[in-house]
């Protein structure tokens, strides 16, 4: 689906635009308000401080969240209150309805209420208090203009207190030793700016490290933070409507002429449960792999198998007990550990073969300080079958259709092994305008393939097991596949692949993947004369499309703190390195040393790829940014990367102002012809993307959420070596500015039942690297009224999922 959709007529500009104007301007937003009613038009927060505030933006965003009265929602820009306009347009129909019965496509006007503003002020002051700004000054100003209320919140942060001294008052010597041993891990450090979230984190940290040493009945209730010389004004907490209403009554504050410091005392005492200071040992562990109901706990007819003091009790051997044993860290004879408890739950869940998992602990009768553990597991559905259909457009086709089918077995060979078999196929169609619409489509590309992989939830040699912590043992993955691409009038390419790899999670945020060996065999069983002629006249293409044997290894590292940051201002980073041909090069040299007994034709290259993303979350919107790219360096007997390893640019997940594989390399350019175009690829890629994402409106009673985006993309691909077939295609620092392409556009995303996201993006190029006037910027050439301009520059991308 390409820019041709806009060739016939001026639908986009002469129909959609008037409709939008009618919705936005057709109704006076305040026409149904009484004399003493004012529409909340805008809230603004202004922060002032005598000292530099490093997290000023974060504080401002959080303060904004505590404002109770928000202006009416808008579309794209403030003031475009479509839902309010629809409400006013049909005022007589909606005025007497209860709020719960209003359709989600309309909104009542938000009418200014000074009492709610006062509550917002109090919430803000409480939040700042929680952040350590004990004497912040929060005031509001309301400006009324043309029956609209503009509310300004002026914040003087005052002084943020710093931690002076932290004291731990513990009445048990054993627990005191545990706390001292882990004291370096505390967030409560002298000189650090204070906030109450640090108190919460410290309470949680202390509880965990103590429970890890066997104190099963120790809880956060055993930890409190008490007063010293309390000079903080607690009266600000009167009548506060805030989640922090009773958060703070336990710090001591000391004012001096030179600084504002607080002393913190953590007190650990016994509560009603006298066993909180007792260390518990795990006595017995019983695992029920096919647990049905409570009757199984007393059913003597069930099979019992013991592995190193752990009993596996089952009706039938649904999964090999040894597989489960390797994922259980609660061992009889050891002290209870919260860390081992959490790890056992996590690892058993990761197997993906259980629908229900519960870990129960019971005090052993007649034995003091001993626990019996029952691990109850119920089977999940063993097989699943999924299909995936995609509609797309590309550089050499007008309409693409692809279908994928995946079959998964989650407990293959009773080893909790995940067997996946996938079949995929598709066709890309060209289009000749004129005549019958359907008959004008013709086949450009056909592709199909089959893949299979087995994910073993255990470590398989040859790497020594001692290299890994037993809590982070890698999964082992073995995969094979074959894919065929039949390019109309050019070639048939067959890629046979195999890989052996490990994946493991180092921590909540860090994941590794290592492939000690992968293989690709590239064959071209069919080459047309026109394709051979193209290769004969272009050295880079000839090297790219060689029939090749690729053997190599790669490693990648992923950092993702989405869960840790709870989806707020989170980041993602992936780094990977790949090498091919090193081992085969050594074998070739050995062959040469043995009088050329054998020689192997193979690819040699090194690749480095990166993908860095950051998401700034606002109350109802997100700024998303990505910087990604890679470099592949061919060496030895390779003059270019193999085709399947090369980079490309353009398309729905890249620079959306260009069709896929039509941009670059560098400033090289020839007019795109749907009937005669070989993919543009390169050895180097740099790309930057930015999006502003925001909600628009729910549809179909909320089952579909329509969201919008404004975006800009920039980047390109380059060749690692100069090639006469692509003048201007090589990477040079002195032409980098000229070579960067840029586009901008807008899009809509339809989130269907939180299951599938359909994305539609419309983009135009704004900087073309092959235009050598005005630095490549082409704003002066934008002409939406010209059908030829629309055909060549309005690029419509329809795809599944977000671009990043």
Coordinates of C-alpha atoms in Angstrom, one line a residue, residues 20-613:
X20 CA -11.8 18.2 11.4
X21 CA -12.4 21.9 11.3
X22 CA -16.1 21.4 11.7
X23 CA -15.6 19.3 14.7
X24 CA -13.1 21.6 16.3
X25 CA -14.6 25.0 15.6
X26 CA -18.3 24.3 15.0
X27 CA -19.2 24.6 18.6
X28 CA -18.4 27.2 21.2
X29 CA -16.8 25.3 24.1
X30 CA -18.4 27.5 26.7
X31 CA -21.8 28.2 25.1
X32 CA -23.8 26.1 27.7
X33 CA -22.1 27.4 30.8
X34 CA -23.9 29.7 33.3
X35 CA -22.6 33.1 34.3
X36 CA -20.6 31.8 37.2
X37 CA -19.2 28.8 35.5
X38 CA -15.7 28.7 33.9
X39 CA -14.2 26.1 31.7
X40 CA -10.8 24.8 32.9
X41 CA -8.7 25.6 29.9
X42 CA -5.2 25.0 31.2
X43 CA -3.1 24.0 34.2
X44 CA 0.5 25.1 34.5
X45 CA 3.1 24.3 37.1
X46 CA 6.1 26.6 37.7
X47 CA 8.9 25.5 40.0
X48 CA 11.4 27.8 41.6
X49 CA 14.4 26.9 43.8
X50 CA 17.5 28.8 45.0
X51 CA 19.6 25.7 44.3
X52 CA 20.0 23.6 41.2
X53 CA 17.4 20.8 41.1
X54 CA 18.7 17.9 38.9
X55 CA 15.3 16.1 38.7
X56 CA 13.2 19.2 38.1
X57 CA 11.4 17.7 35.1
X58 CA 10.5 14.6 37.0
X59 CA 9.2 16.6 40.0
X60 CA 7.1 18.8 37.7
X61 CA 5.5 15.8 36.0
X62 CA 4.7 14.2 39.3
X63 CA 3.2 17.4 40.6
X64 CA 1.0 17.7 37.5
X65 CA -0.4 14.2 38.3
X66 CA -1.7 15.5 41.7
X67 CA -3.9 18.2 40.1
X68 CA -7.4 16.9 40.5
X69 CA -9.1 19.0 37.8
X70 CA -7.7 18.3 34.4
X71 CA -8.8 20.2 31.2
X72 CA -10.9 18.4 28.7
X73 CA -9.0 15.9 26.6
X74 CA -7.8 17.1 23.2
X75 CA -6.8 15.7 19.8
X76 CA -3.2 16.4 18.7
X77 CA -2.9 19.9 20.2
X78 CA -4.4 21.7 23.3
X79 CA -7.6 23.4 22.4
X80 CA -8.7 20.8 19.8
X81 CA -11.3 19.4 22.3
X82 CA -13.2 17.1 19.9
X83 CA -15.1 15.2 22.6
X84 CA -16.3 18.4 24.3
X85 CA -17.3 19.8 20.9
X86 CA -19.4 16.7 20.3
X87 CA -21.0 17.1 23.7
X88 CA -22.0 20.7 23.1
X89 CA -23.2 19.9 19.6
X90 CA -25.6 17.3 21.1
X91 CA -26.2 19.1 24.4
X92 CA -29.9 18.4 24.7
X93 CA -29.3 14.7 24.2
X94 CA -26.5 14.3 26.8
X95 CA -27.2 17.0 29.4
X96 CA -29.5 15.1 31.6
X97 CA -27.7 11.8 31.4
X98 CA -25.6 10.3 34.2
X99 CA -21.9 10.4 33.6
X100 CA -21.8 6.6 33.6
X101 CA -24.2 6.5 30.6
X102 CA -22.3 8.9 28.4
X103 CA -20.6 7.4 25.3
X104 CA -16.8 7.5 25.5
X105 CA -16.8 9.7 22.4
X106 CA -18.0 12.8 24.4
X107 CA -17.0 14.7 27.5
X108 CA -18.8 17.2 29.7
X109 CA -17.0 20.5 30.2
X110 CA -14.6 20.5 33.2
X111 CA -15.9 23.5 35.3
X112 CA -13.5 25.3 37.5
X113 CA -13.9 24.4 41.3
X114 CA -11.7 26.4 43.7
X115 CA -12.2 23.7 46.4
X116 CA -10.6 21.1 44.1
X117 CA -7.8 23.5 43.4
X118 CA -7.2 23.8 47.2
X119 CA -7.1 20.0 47.5
X120 CA -4.6 19.8 44.6
X121 CA -2.4 22.3 46.4
X122 CA -2.5 20.1 49.5
X123 CA -1.6 17.0 47.5
X124 CA 1.3 18.8 45.9
X125 CA 2.6 19.9 49.3
X126 CA 2.4 16.4 50.7
X127 CA 4.2 15.0 47.7
X128 CA 7.0 17.5 48.1
X129 CA 7.2 16.7 51.8
X130 CA 7.6 13.0 50.9
X131 CA 10.5 14.0 48.6
X132 CA 12.2 15.8 51.5
X133 CA 11.1 19.4 50.7
X134 CA 9.6 20.0 54.2
X135 CA 8.9 23.7 53.9
X136 CA 7.9 24.0 50.2
X137 CA 5.6 27.0 49.5
X138 CA 2.7 26.1 47.1
X139 CA 0.3 28.7 45.8
X140 CA -2.2 29.0 43.0
X141 CA -3.4 31.8 40.7
X142 CA -6.6 31.6 38.6
X143 CA -7.0 33.9 35.6
X144 CA -10.4 34.1 34.1
X145 CA -10.7 35.2 30.5
X146 CA -13.7 34.7 28.2
X147 CA -15.4 32.2 30.6
X148 CA -12.2 30.1 30.7
X149 CA -10.1 29.4 33.7
X150 CA -6.3 29.3 33.5
X151 CA -4.9 27.9 36.7
X152 CA -1.2 28.5 37.6
X153 CA 0.5 26.6 40.4
X154 CA 3.7 28.3 41.7
X155 CA 6.0 26.1 43.6
X156 CA 8.9 27.4 45.8
X157 CA 10.7 24.2 46.7
X158 CA 12.6 25.7 49.6
X159 CA 15.3 23.4 51.0
X160 CA 15.7 19.7 50.3
X161 CA 17.0 18.0 53.4
X162 CA 20.1 15.8 53.3
X163 CA 20.9 12.7 55.3
X164 CA 23.3 13.4 58.2
X165 CA 23.4 10.1 60.1
X166 CA 21.7 6.7 60.0
X167 CA 21.4 4.6 63.1
X168 CA 20.2 1.0 63.4
X169 CA 18.7 0.1 66.9
X170 CA 18.5 -3.7 66.9
X171 CA 17.7 -5.8 70.0
X172 CA 19.0 -9.1 68.5
X173 CA 22.8 -9.6 68.0
X174 CA 22.4 -12.1 65.1
X175 CA 20.2 -9.8 63.1
X176 CA 22.5 -6.9 63.9
X177 CA 25.4 -8.8 62.4
X178 CA 23.4 -9.5 59.2
X179 CA 22.6 -5.8 58.9
X180 CA 26.2 -4.7 59.4
X181 CA 27.4 -7.2 56.8
X182 CA 25.1 -5.7 54.2
X183 CA 25.4 -2.0 55.2
X184 CA 27.1 -1.0 51.9
X185 CA 24.0 -1.8 50.0
X186 CA 21.8 0.8 51.7
X187 CA 20.4 3.8 49.8
X188 CA 20.5 5.9 53.1
X189 CA 23.9 7.4 52.7
X190 CA 25.3 10.5 54.4
X191 CA 25.0 13.6 52.3
X192 CA 22.4 12.2 49.9
X193 CA 19.2 14.2 49.3
X194 CA 16.4 12.6 51.4
X195 CA 13.1 11.3 50.2
X196 CA 10.7 8.9 51.9
X197 CA 10.9 6.4 49.0
X198 CA 14.4 5.7 50.4
X199 CA 12.8 4.8 53.7
X200 CA 10.5 2.4 52.0
X201 CA 13.3 0.9 50.0
X202 CA 15.4 0.5 53.1
X203 CA 12.6 -1.3 55.0
X204 CA 12.1 -3.7 52.0
X205 CA 15.9 -4.3 51.7
X206 CA 16.4 -5.0 55.4
X207 CA 13.4 -7.4 55.4
X208 CA 14.8 -9.3 52.4
X209 CA 18.3 -9.7 53.7
X210 CA 17.1 -10.9 57.1
X211 CA 14.6 -13.4 55.6
X212 CA 17.4 -14.7 53.4
X213 CA 19.2 -15.9 56.5
X214 CA 16.4 -18.1 57.7
X215 CA 14.1 -15.7 59.6
X216 CA 10.9 -17.0 57.9
X217 CA 8.5 -15.0 60.2
X218 CA 10.3 -11.7 60.0
X219 CA 8.3 -9.0 58.2
X220 CA 8.4 -5.3 57.5
X221 CA 6.2 -4.8 60.6
X222 CA 9.3 -5.5 62.7
X223 CA 11.0 -2.4 61.3
X224 CA 10.1 1.2 62.2
X225 CA 11.7 4.6 61.9
X226 CA 11.4 6.7 65.0
X227 CA 11.7 10.4 66.0
X228 CA 14.6 12.2 67.4
X229 CA 14.5 16.0 67.6
X230 CA 11.4 16.5 65.4
X231 CA 11.3 20.1 64.1
X232 CA 9.3 19.3 61.0
X233 CA 5.8 21.0 60.8
X234 CA 3.4 18.1 60.7
X235 CA 0.3 20.3 60.5
X236 CA 0.4 20.2 56.8
X237 CA -1.0 16.7 56.9
X238 CA -4.4 17.9 58.2
X239 CA -7.3 16.9 55.9
X240 CA -4.9 15.8 53.2
X241 CA -6.4 13.8 50.3
X242 CA -3.2 12.0 49.3
X243 CA -1.7 8.5 49.2
X244 CA 1.0 9.9 51.5
X245 CA -1.4 11.1 54.2
X246 CA 0.2 9.2 57.1
X247 CA 3.5 8.4 55.5
X248 CA 5.9 10.3 57.7
X249 CA 6.1 10.6 61.4
X250 CA 9.5 9.1 62.1
X251 CA 12.4 11.3 61.2
X252 CA 14.5 13.6 63.2
X253 CA 15.4 17.0 61.7
X254 CA 18.2 19.3 62.8
X255 CA 18.5 22.9 61.4
X256 CA 21.8 24.6 61.5
X257 CA 22.9 28.0 60.0
X258 CA 24.9 26.2 57.3
X259 CA 22.7 23.2 56.2
X260 CA 19.5 21.3 56.6
X261 CA 20.2 17.8 57.8
X262 CA 18.2 14.9 59.2
X263 CA 19.1 12.0 61.4
X264 CA 17.4 8.7 60.7
X265 CA 17.0 5.8 63.2
X266 CA 15.8 2.4 62.1
X267 CA 14.4 0.3 65.0
X268 CA 14.0 -3.4 64.8
X269 CA 11.9 -5.1 67.5
X270 CA 9.8 -8.1 68.1
X271 CA 6.1 -7.7 67.4
X272 CA 3.2 -10.0 68.4
X273 CA 4.9 -13.0 66.7
X274 CA 7.7 -14.1 69.1
X275 CA 9.1 -16.4 66.4
X276 CA 10.2 -13.5 64.2
X277 CA 13.8 -13.9 65.6
X278 CA 13.9 -17.6 65.1
X279 CA 15.7 -19.2 62.1
X280 CA 13.7 -21.8 60.3
X281 CA 15.2 -24.9 58.5
X282 CA 13.5 -26.5 55.6
X283 CA 12.7 -30.1 56.7
X284 CA 10.9 -31.6 53.7
X285 CA 10.0 -30.6 50.1
X286 CA 7.1 -32.2 48.3
X287 CA 6.5 -31.4 44.7
X288 CA 3.2 -32.2 43.0
X289 CA 3.8 -31.8 39.2
X290 CA 0.2 -32.7 38.2
X291 CA -1.7 -31.4 41.2
X292 CA -5.5 -31.7 40.8
X293 CA -7.0 -30.8 44.2
X294 CA -6.4 -30.8 47.9
X295 CA -7.1 -34.6 48.0
X296 CA -3.7 -35.2 46.4
X297 CA -2.0 -34.1 49.6
X298 CA -3.3 -37.2 51.4
X299 CA -3.6 -39.6 48.5
X300 CA -1.3 -42.6 49.3
X301 CA -1.9 -44.2 45.9
X302 CA 0.2 -41.6 44.1
X303 CA 3.7 -42.4 42.8
X304 CA 6.6 -41.0 44.8
X305 CA 10.1 -40.4 43.4
X306 CA 12.9 -39.0 45.5
X307 CA 15.8 -36.9 44.2
X308 CA 18.3 -35.8 46.8
X309 CA 15.7 -35.5 49.6
X310 CA 13.1 -33.8 47.4
X311 CA 9.9 -35.9 46.9
X312 CA 8.1 -35.8 43.6
X313 CA 4.5 -37.0 44.0
X314 CA 2.4 -37.5 40.9
X315 CA -0.5 -39.4 39.3
X316 CA 1.6 -40.0 36.1
X317 CA 4.9 -38.7 35.0
X318 CA 3.8 -35.7 33.0
X319 CA 7.3 -34.2 33.1
X320 CA 10.6 -35.8 34.2
X321 CA 11.2 -35.0 37.9
X322 CA 14.9 -34.3 37.2
X323 CA 13.9 -31.3 35.0
X324 CA 11.9 -29.8 37.8
X325 CA 14.6 -30.5 40.4
X326 CA 17.1 -28.4 38.5
X327 CA 14.7 -25.4 38.9
X328 CA 14.1 -25.8 42.6
X329 CA 16.3 -23.9 45.0
X330 CA 14.5 -24.8 48.3
X331 CA 16.6 -27.7 49.6
X332 CA 15.9 -29.8 52.7
X333 CA 18.5 -29.2 55.5
X334 CA 19.1 -25.5 54.4
X335 CA 17.8 -22.5 56.2
X336 CA 14.8 -20.8 54.6
X337 CA 15.7 -18.0 52.1
X338 CA 13.4 -15.5 50.6
X339 CA 15.7 -15.3 47.6
X340 CA 15.6 -19.1 47.1
X341 CA 11.8 -19.0 47.5
X342 CA 11.4 -16.3 44.8
X343 CA 13.9 -17.9 42.5
X344 CA 12.0 -21.3 42.7
X345 CA 8.7 -19.6 41.8
X346 CA 10.3 -17.7 38.9
X347 CA 12.2 -20.6 37.4
X348 CA 9.3 -23.0 37.5
X349 CA 7.0 -20.3 35.9
X350 CA 9.6 -19.8 33.2
X351 CA 9.2 -23.4 32.1
X352 CA 5.8 -22.4 30.6
X353 CA 4.2 -25.8 31.2
X354 CA 2.1 -25.0 34.3
X355 CA -1.2 -23.1 34.6
X356 CA -1.1 -22.8 38.3
X357 CA 1.8 -22.7 40.8
X358 CA 1.8 -22.3 44.5
X359 CA 4.5 -22.7 47.2
X360 CA 3.2 -23.4 50.7
X361 CA 5.1 -23.6 53.9
X362 CA 3.9 -25.3 57.1
X363 CA 5.5 -25.5 60.5
X364 CA 6.5 -29.1 61.2
X365 CA 4.5 -30.5 64.0
X366 CA 6.5 -31.4 67.2
X367 CA 9.6 -29.9 65.7
X368 CA 10.6 -26.4 66.6
X369 CA 11.7 -24.0 63.9
X370 CA 11.3 -26.4 61.0
X371 CA 9.2 -26.0 57.8
X372 CA 7.6 -28.5 55.4
X373 CA 7.3 -27.1 51.9
X374 CA 4.7 -28.2 49.3
X375 CA 5.1 -27.0 45.7
X376 CA 1.8 -27.4 43.9
X377 CA 1.8 -27.4 40.1
X378 CA -1.1 -27.9 37.7
X379 CA -0.7 -28.6 34.0
X380 CA -1.1 -26.0 31.3
X381 CA -2.3 -26.7 27.8
X382 CA 0.5 -28.7 26.1
X383 CA 0.0 -27.5 22.5
X384 CA -0.9 -24.2 20.9
X385 CA -1.4 -23.1 17.3
X386 CA -1.1 -19.5 16.1
X387 CA -1.4 -17.8 12.8
X388 CA -0.1 -14.4 11.7
X389 CA -1.2 -12.4 8.7
X390 CA 0.4 -9.2 7.5
X391 CA -0.4 -6.6 4.8
X392 CA 2.5 -4.5 3.7
X393 CA 4.1 -2.4 1.0
X394 CA 7.7 -2.2 -0.1
X395 CA 10.3 -0.8 -2.5
X396 CA 9.6 -3.2 -5.3
X397 CA 6.0 -4.0 -4.7
X398 CA 2.7 -2.3 -4.4
X399 CA 0.9 -4.8 -2.2
X400 CA 2.3 -7.6 0.0
X401 CA 0.6 -10.4 1.7
X402 CA 2.2 -12.8 4.1
X403 CA 0.9 -15.7 6.3
X404 CA 2.7 -17.5 9.1
X405 CA 1.6 -20.5 11.0
X406 CA 3.3 -21.7 14.2
X407 CA 2.8 -24.9 16.1
X408 CA 4.3 -25.2 19.6
X409 CA 4.6 -28.1 22.0
X410 CA 5.5 -26.9 25.5
X411 CA 6.6 -30.2 27.1
X412 CA 8.3 -32.0 24.2
X413 CA 9.7 -35.5 25.3
X414 CA 8.5 -34.7 28.9
X415 CA 11.4 -32.4 29.5
X416 CA 9.7 -29.0 29.5
X417 CA 11.3 -28.5 26.2
X418 CA 9.6 -26.0 23.9
X419 CA 9.3 -27.3 20.3
X420 CA 8.3 -24.8 17.7
X421 CA 7.6 -25.5 14.1
X422 CA 6.8 -22.6 11.8
X423 CA 5.7 -22.3 8.2
X424 CA 5.5 -19.0 6.4
X425 CA 4.8 -17.7 2.9
X426 CA 3.9 -14.6 1.0
X427 CA 3.7 -12.8 -2.2
X428 CA 4.5 -9.3 -3.3
X429 CA 2.5 -7.7 -6.2
X430 CA 3.3 -4.9 -8.6
X431 CA 0.7 -2.7 -10.1
X432 CA 0.3 -1.1 -13.5
X433 CA -2.2 1.8 -13.5
X434 CA -5.1 2.0 -15.9
X435 CA -7.7 -0.5 -17.0
X436 CA -9.2 -3.1 -14.7
X437 CA -8.0 -2.6 -11.1
X438 CA -7.6 -6.3 -10.2
X439 CA -6.0 -7.4 -13.5
X440 CA -3.3 -4.7 -13.2
X441 CA -1.6 -6.5 -10.3
X442 CA 1.3 -8.8 -11.2
X443 CA 3.6 -11.0 -9.2
X444 CA 7.0 -9.6 -8.3
X445 CA 8.2 -11.8 -5.4
X446 CA 7.2 -15.1 -3.8
X447 CA 8.8 -16.4 -0.6
X448 CA 8.2 -19.3 1.6
X449 CA 10.0 -21.3 4.3
X450 CA 9.9 -23.6 7.3
X451 CA 11.7 -23.4 10.6
X452 CA 12.0 -25.6 13.6
X453 CA 13.6 -25.0 17.0
X454 CA 13.9 -26.7 20.4
X455 CA 14.3 -24.6 23.6
X456 CA 15.8 -26.8 26.3
X457 CA 15.4 -25.3 29.8
X458 CA 18.8 -26.5 30.8
X459 CA 22.5 -26.2 30.0
X460 CA 23.9 -28.5 27.4
X461 CA 27.7 -28.6 27.0
X462 CA 30.4 -27.9 25.6
X463 CA 30.8 -24.8 27.8
X464 CA 31.8 -25.7 31.4
X465 CA 28.9 -25.5 33.9
X466 CA 31.2 -23.8 36.4
X467 CA 31.2 -20.6 34.2
X468 CA 27.6 -19.9 35.4
X469 CA 25.9 -19.3 38.7
X470 CA 23.5 -22.1 39.2
X471 CA 20.8 -19.5 39.7
X472 CA 21.2 -18.3 36.1
X473 CA 21.7 -21.5 34.1
X474 CA 21.2 -20.8 30.4
X475 CA 18.5 -22.2 28.2
X476 CA 19.9 -24.1 25.2
X477 CA 18.3 -23.5 21.8
X478 CA 18.9 -25.5 18.7
X479 CA 17.2 -24.4 15.4
X480 CA 17.1 -25.2 11.7
X481 CA 15.3 -23.8 8.8
X482 CA 15.1 -23.2 5.1
X483 CA 13.7 -20.1 3.3
X484 CA 13.2 -19.5 -0.4
X485 CA 12.8 -16.1 -2.1
X486 CA 11.8 -16.1 -5.7
X487 CA 12.4 -12.6 -7.2
X488 CA 10.4 -12.2 -10.5
X489 CA 12.7 -11.7 -13.5
X490 CA 15.8 -11.9 -11.3
X491 CA 16.7 -14.9 -9.2
X492 CA 15.7 -17.6 -6.8
X493 CA 17.6 -17.5 -3.5
X494 CA 17.6 -20.4 -1.0
X495 CA 18.9 -19.9 2.6
X496 CA 19.5 -23.0 4.7
X497 CA 20.3 -22.2 8.3
X498 CA 21.1 -23.8 11.6
X499 CA 22.1 -22.4 15.0
X500 CA 23.1 -23.5 18.5
X501 CA 22.8 -20.9 21.2
X502 CA 22.3 -20.1 24.9
X503 CA 20.2 -17.5 26.6
X504 CA 20.2 -16.6 30.3
X505 CA 19.0 -13.8 32.5
X506 CA 21.8 -12.2 34.6
X507 CA 19.3 -10.1 36.6
X508 CA 15.9 -8.5 36.4
X509 CA 17.2 -6.1 33.8
X510 CA 20.1 -7.9 32.1
X511 CA 19.8 -10.7 29.6
X512 CA 22.5 -12.5 27.5
X513 CA 22.4 -14.6 24.4
X514 CA 25.4 -16.5 23.1
X515 CA 25.6 -18.5 19.8
X516 CA 28.9 -20.5 19.7
X517 CA 28.0 -21.7 16.2
X518 CA 25.5 -20.7 13.5
X519 CA 25.5 -21.7 9.8
X520 CA 23.9 -20.2 6.7
X521 CA 24.2 -21.8 3.3
X522 CA 23.2 -19.3 0.5
X523 CA 22.4 -20.8 -2.9
X524 CA 21.0 -19.2 -6.1
X525 CA 19.7 -22.1 -8.2
X526 CA 18.2 -19.8 -10.7
X527 CA 19.6 -16.5 -12.1
X528 CA 18.0 -14.7 -15.1
X529 CA 20.1 -13.1 -17.8
X530 CA 19.0 -9.6 -16.8
X531 CA 20.1 -10.3 -13.2
X532 CA 23.5 -11.6 -14.5
X533 CA 23.9 -8.5 -16.5
X534 CA 23.2 -6.3 -13.5
X535 CA 25.8 -8.2 -11.5
X536 CA 28.4 -8.0 -14.3
X537 CA 28.0 -4.2 -14.2
X538 CA 28.1 -3.8 -10.4
X539 CA 30.9 -5.3 -8.4
X540 CA 29.2 -4.7 -5.0
X541 CA 26.0 -6.5 -6.1
X542 CA 28.1 -9.4 -7.5
X543 CA 29.9 -9.8 -4.2
X544 CA 26.6 -9.5 -2.2
X545 CA 24.8 -12.2 -4.1
X546 CA 27.6 -14.8 -4.1
X547 CA 26.6 -18.3 -3.3
X548 CA 28.1 -18.5 0.1
X549 CA 28.8 -20.7 3.2
X550 CA 28.6 -18.7 6.4
X551 CA 29.8 -20.1 9.7
X552 CA 30.3 -17.9 12.7
X553 CA 29.4 -17.0 16.3
X554 CA 27.7 -14.1 18.0
X555 CA 26.9 -12.7 21.4
X556 CA 24.3 -10.1 22.5
X557 CA 23.5 -8.2 25.7
X558 CA 20.1 -6.7 26.5
X559 CA 19.3 -4.2 29.2
X560 CA 15.6 -3.5 29.9
X561 CA 14.4 -1.7 33.0
X562 CA 10.8 -1.5 32.0
X563 CA 9.6 -3.6 35.0
X564 CA 12.0 -2.0 37.5
X565 CA 10.8 1.5 36.5
X566 CA 7.1 0.3 36.4
X567 CA 6.8 1.6 32.9
X568 CA 7.8 5.2 33.8
X569 CA 10.8 6.8 32.1
X570 CA 12.3 3.5 31.1
X571 CA 15.1 2.5 28.9
X572 CA 16.2 -0.4 26.5
X573 CA 19.6 -1.2 25.2
X574 CA 20.8 -4.1 23.0
X575 CA 24.4 -4.7 21.9
X576 CA 25.6 -7.5 19.7
X577 CA 28.8 -8.7 18.1
X578 CA 29.0 -11.3 15.3
X579 CA 31.9 -12.8 13.6
X580 CA 32.1 -15.3 10.7
X581 CA 34.9 -17.0 8.8
X582 CA 37.5 -17.0 11.5
X583 CA 37.4 -20.8 12.2
X584 CA 37.1 -21.6 8.5
X585 CA 40.0 -19.3 7.8
X586 CA 42.2 -21.4 10.1
X587 CA 41.0 -24.6 8.4
X588 CA 41.7 -23.1 5.0
X589 CA 45.2 -22.2 6.1
X590 CA 45.7 -25.7 7.4
X591 CA 44.6 -27.0 4.0
X592 CA 47.0 -24.8 2.2
X593 CA 49.8 -26.0 4.5
X594 CA 48.9 -29.6 3.5
X595 CA 49.5 -29.0 -0.2
X596 CA 45.9 -27.7 -0.8
X597 CA 44.3 -30.9 0.1
X598 CA 41.0 -29.0 0.6
X599 CA 39.7 -25.4 0.2
X600 CA 36.5 -24.0 1.4
X601 CA 34.6 -21.0 -0.1
X602 CA 33.1 -19.0 2.8
X603 CA 32.2 -15.5 4.0
X604 CA 34.4 -13.5 6.3
X605 CA 33.2 -10.5 8.2
X606 CA 32.7 -8.9 11.6
X607 CA 29.5 -7.1 12.7
X608 CA 28.6 -4.8 15.6
X609 CA 24.9 -3.8 16.1
X610 CA 23.3 -1.5 18.7
X611 CA 19.8 -0.4 19.6
X612 CA 19.2 2.2 22.3
X613 CA 15.8 3.5 23.3

